[in-house]
CSV table of C-alpha atoms in Angstrom, one decimal:
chain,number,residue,atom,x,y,z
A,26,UNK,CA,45.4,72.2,197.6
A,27,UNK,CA,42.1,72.5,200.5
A,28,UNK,CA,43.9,69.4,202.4
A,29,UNK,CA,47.7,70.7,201.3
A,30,UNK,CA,46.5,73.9,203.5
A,31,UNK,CA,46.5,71.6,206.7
A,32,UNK,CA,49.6,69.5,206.3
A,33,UNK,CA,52.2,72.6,207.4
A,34,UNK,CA,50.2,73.7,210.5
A,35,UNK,CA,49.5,70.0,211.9
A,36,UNK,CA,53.6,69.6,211.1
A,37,UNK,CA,54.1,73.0,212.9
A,38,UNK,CA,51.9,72.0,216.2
A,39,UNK,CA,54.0,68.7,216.6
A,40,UNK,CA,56.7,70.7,216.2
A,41,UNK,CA,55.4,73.0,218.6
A,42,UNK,CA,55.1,69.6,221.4
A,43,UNK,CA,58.3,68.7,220.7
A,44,UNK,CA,60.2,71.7,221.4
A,45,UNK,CA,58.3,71.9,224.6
A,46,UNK,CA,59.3,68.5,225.7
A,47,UNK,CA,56.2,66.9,224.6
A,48,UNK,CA,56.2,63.0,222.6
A,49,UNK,CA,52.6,62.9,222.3
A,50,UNK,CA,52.4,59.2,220.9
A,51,UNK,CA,48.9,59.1,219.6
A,52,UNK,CA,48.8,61.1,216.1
A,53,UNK,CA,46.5,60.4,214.6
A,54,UNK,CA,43.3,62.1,212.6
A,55,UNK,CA,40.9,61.6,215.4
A,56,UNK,CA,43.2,63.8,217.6
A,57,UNK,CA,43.1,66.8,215.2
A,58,UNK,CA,40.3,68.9,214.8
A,59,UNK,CA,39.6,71.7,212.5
A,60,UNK,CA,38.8,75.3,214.0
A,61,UNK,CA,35.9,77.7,212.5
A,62,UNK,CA,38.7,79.2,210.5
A,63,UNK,CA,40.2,75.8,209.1
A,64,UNK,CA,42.8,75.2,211.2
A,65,UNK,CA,44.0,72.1,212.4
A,66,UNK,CA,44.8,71.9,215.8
A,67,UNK,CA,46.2,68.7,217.7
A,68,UNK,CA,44.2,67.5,220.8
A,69,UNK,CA,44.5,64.1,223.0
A,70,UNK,CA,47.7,64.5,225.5
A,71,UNK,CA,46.4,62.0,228.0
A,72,UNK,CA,49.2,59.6,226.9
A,73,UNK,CA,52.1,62.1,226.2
A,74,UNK,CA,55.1,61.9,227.4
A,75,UNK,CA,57.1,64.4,229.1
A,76,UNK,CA,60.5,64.5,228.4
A,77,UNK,CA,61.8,66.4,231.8
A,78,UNK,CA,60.5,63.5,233.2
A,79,UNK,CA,62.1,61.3,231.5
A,80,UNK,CA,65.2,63.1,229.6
A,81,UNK,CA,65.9,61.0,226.5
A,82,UNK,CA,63.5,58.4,226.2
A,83,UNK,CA,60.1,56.6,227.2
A,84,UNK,CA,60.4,54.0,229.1
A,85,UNK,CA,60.2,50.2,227.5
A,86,UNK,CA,58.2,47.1,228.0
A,87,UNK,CA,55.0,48.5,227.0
A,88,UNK,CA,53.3,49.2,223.7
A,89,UNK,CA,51.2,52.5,224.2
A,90,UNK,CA,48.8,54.3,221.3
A,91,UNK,CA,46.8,53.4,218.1
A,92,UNK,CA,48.2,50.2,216.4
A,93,UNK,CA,47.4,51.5,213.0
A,94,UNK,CA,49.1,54.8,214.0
A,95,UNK,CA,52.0,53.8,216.0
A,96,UNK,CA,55.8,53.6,215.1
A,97,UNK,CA,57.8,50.7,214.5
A,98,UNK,CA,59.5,51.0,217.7
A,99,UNK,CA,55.8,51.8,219.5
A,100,UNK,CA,54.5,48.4,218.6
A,101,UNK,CA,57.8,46.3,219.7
A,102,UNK,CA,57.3,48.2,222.7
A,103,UNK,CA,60.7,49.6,222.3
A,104,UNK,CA,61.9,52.7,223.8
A,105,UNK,CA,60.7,55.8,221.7
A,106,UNK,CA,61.4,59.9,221.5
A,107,UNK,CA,59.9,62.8,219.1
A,108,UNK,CA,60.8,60.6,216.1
A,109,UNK,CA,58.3,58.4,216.6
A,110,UNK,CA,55.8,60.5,216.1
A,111,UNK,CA,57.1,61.5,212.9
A,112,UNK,CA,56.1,58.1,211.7
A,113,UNK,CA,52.6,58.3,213.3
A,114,UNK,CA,52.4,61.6,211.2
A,115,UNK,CA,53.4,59.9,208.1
A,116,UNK,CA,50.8,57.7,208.8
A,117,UNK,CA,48.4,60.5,209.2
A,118,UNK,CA,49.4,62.3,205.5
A,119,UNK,CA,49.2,58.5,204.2
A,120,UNK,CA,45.5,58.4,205.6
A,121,UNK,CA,45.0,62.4,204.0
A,122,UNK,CA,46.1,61.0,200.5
A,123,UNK,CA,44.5,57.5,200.3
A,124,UNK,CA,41.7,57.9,202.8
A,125,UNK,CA,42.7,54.8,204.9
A,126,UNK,CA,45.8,53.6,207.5
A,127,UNK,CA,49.2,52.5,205.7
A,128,UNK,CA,48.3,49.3,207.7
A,129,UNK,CA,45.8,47.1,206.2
A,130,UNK,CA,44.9,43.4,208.3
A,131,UNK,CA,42.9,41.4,209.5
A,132,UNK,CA,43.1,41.7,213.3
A,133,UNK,CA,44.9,44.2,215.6
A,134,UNK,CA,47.7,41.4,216.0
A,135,UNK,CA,48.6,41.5,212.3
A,136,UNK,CA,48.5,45.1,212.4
A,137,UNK,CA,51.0,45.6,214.8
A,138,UNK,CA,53.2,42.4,213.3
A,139,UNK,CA,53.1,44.8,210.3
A,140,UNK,CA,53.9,48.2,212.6
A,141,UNK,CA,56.7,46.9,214.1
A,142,UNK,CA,58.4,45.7,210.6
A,143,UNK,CA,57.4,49.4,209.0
A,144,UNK,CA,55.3,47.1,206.5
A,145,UNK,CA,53.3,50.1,204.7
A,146,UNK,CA,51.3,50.0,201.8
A,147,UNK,CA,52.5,52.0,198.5
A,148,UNK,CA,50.5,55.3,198.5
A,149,UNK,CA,51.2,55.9,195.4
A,150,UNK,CA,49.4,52.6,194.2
A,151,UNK,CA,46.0,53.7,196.4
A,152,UNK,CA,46.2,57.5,195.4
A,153,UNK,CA,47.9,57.7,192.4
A,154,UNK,CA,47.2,61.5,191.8
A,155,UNK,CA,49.5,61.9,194.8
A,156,UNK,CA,52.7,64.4,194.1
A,157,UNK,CA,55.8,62.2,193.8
A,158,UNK,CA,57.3,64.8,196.9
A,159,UNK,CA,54.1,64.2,199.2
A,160,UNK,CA,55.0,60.0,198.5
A,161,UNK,CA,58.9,60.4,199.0
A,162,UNK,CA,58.3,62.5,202.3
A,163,UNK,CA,55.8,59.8,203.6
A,164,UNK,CA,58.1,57.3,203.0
A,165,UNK,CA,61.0,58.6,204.6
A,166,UNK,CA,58.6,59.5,207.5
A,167,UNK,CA,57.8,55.5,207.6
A,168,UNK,CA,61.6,54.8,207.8
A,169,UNK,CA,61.7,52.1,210.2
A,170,UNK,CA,65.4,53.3,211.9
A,171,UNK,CA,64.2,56.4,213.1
A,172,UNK,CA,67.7,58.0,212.3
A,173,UNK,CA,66.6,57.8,208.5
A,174,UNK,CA,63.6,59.7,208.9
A,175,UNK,CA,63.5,63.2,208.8
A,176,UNK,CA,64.5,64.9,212.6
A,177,UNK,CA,62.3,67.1,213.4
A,178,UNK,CA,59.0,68.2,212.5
A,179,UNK,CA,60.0,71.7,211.9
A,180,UNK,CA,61.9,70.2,208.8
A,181,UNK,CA,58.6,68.1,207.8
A,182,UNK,CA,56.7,72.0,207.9
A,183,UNK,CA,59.6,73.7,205.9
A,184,UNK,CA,59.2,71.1,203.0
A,185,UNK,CA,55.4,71.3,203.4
A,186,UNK,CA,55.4,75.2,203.1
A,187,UNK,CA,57.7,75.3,200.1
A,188,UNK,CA,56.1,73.0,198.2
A,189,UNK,CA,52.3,74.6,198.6
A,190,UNK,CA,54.0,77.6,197.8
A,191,UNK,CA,55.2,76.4,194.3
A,192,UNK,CA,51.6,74.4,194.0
A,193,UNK,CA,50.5,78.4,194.2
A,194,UNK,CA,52.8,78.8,191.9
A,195,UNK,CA,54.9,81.2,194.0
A,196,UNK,CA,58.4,82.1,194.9
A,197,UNK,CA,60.6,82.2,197.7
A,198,UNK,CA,61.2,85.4,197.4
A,199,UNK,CA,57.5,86.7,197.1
A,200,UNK,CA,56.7,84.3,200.2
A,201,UNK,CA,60.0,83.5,201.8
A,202,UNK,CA,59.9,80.3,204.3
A,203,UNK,CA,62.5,81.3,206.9
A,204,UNK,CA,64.9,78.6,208.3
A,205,UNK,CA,63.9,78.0,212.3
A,206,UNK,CA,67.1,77.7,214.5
A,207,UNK,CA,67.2,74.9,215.3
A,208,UNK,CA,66.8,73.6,219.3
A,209,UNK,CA,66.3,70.0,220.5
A,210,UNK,CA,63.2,69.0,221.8
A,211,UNK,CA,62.6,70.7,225.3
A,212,UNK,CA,64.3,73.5,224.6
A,213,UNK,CA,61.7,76.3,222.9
A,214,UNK,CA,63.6,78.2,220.3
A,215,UNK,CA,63.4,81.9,221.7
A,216,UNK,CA,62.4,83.2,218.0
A,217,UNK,CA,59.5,81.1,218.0
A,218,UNK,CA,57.8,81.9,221.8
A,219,UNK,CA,55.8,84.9,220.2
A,220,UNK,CA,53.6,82.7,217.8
A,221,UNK,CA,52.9,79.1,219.3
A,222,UNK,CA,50.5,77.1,217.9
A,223,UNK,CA,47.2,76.3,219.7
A,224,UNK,CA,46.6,72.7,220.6
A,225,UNK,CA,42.6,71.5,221.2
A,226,UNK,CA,41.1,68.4,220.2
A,227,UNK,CA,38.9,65.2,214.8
A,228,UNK,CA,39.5,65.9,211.1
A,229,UNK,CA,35.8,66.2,210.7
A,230,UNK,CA,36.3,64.4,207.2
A,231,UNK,CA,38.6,61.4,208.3
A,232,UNK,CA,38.2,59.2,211.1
């Protein structure tokens, strides 16, 4: 339940770039580090992209990030949005539960032969004690069409609150997980401009 404790927040500061206008295209667990309190906080901009700057997409032609961390579409070199880093985290909660990348090769080159097909290991196989939720919501996070992952990482928080609440054995209505209103990326949802989550710079305990 420790490690449960940091899945939410990490979803919620993603969520937090996104709705700023923010792909950051390197998550990974050497950008998150833990504060003195425990939280995770997501660091490493210096390859984000702006959306303003570019209003839908990055541009193509050139594969950018950490080939064991990147998306599908990253490693073809394919155009990519907020989505894409829903895979990279997926990758990240794969790495939390079996203590390595989805992605195991030889060489960088078969590693992103097996990114760009969405060829993941079964984390279920390498961790079996992982909760069949936590393995179904990693593995729509690894959807290689990015329309059949989930859409935002808001939603990847929401499920990741309700479930550690029923691991605590509570209910909804003792610790209620209000629905966000929803707002596309680059467009901060008013409600949620009062509580933003901090960004800094590596899970001390996973490199």
């Amino acid at each position: 339940s420790e490690t449960m404790k940091l899945l939410a927040p990490l979803a919620g500061a993603l969520d937090h770039a996104h709705r700023q206008g923010v792909i950051h295209r390197d998550v990974k667990p050497s950008n998150v580090l833990l504060t003195a309190a425990g939280e995770p906080v997501l660091c490493d901009f210096c390859i984000a992209q702006i959306l303003q700057q570019s209003p839908s997409f990055t541009r193509t032609g050139a594969a950018v990030g950490t080939p064991e961390y990147m998306a599908p579409e990253q490693a073809r070199g394919d155009a990519v949005d907020h989505r894409s880093d829903l895979f990279s985290l997926g990758s990240v909660l794969f790495a939390m539960c079996a203590g390595r990348t989805p992605f195991a090769a030889a060489s960088t080159r078969a590693i992103i032969s097996s990114v760009a097909e969405a060829v993941t290991d079964d984390v279920s196989e390498l961790a079996p004690d992982t909760p069949g939720w936590l393995v179904e919501l990693i593995e729509r996070l690894h959807a290689e069409n990015p329309a059949e992952r989930y859409q935002s990482a808001g939603d990847v928080a929401r499920v990741l609150r309700e479930e550690l609440l029923k691991m605590r054995g509570l209910t909804r209505t003792r610790g209620p997980v209000r629905s966000e209103p929803d707002s596309p990326p680059g467009h901060p949802s008013p409600a949620r401009s009062h509580a933003r989550p901090t960004f800094g710079g590596v899970l001390g305990w996973l490199r």
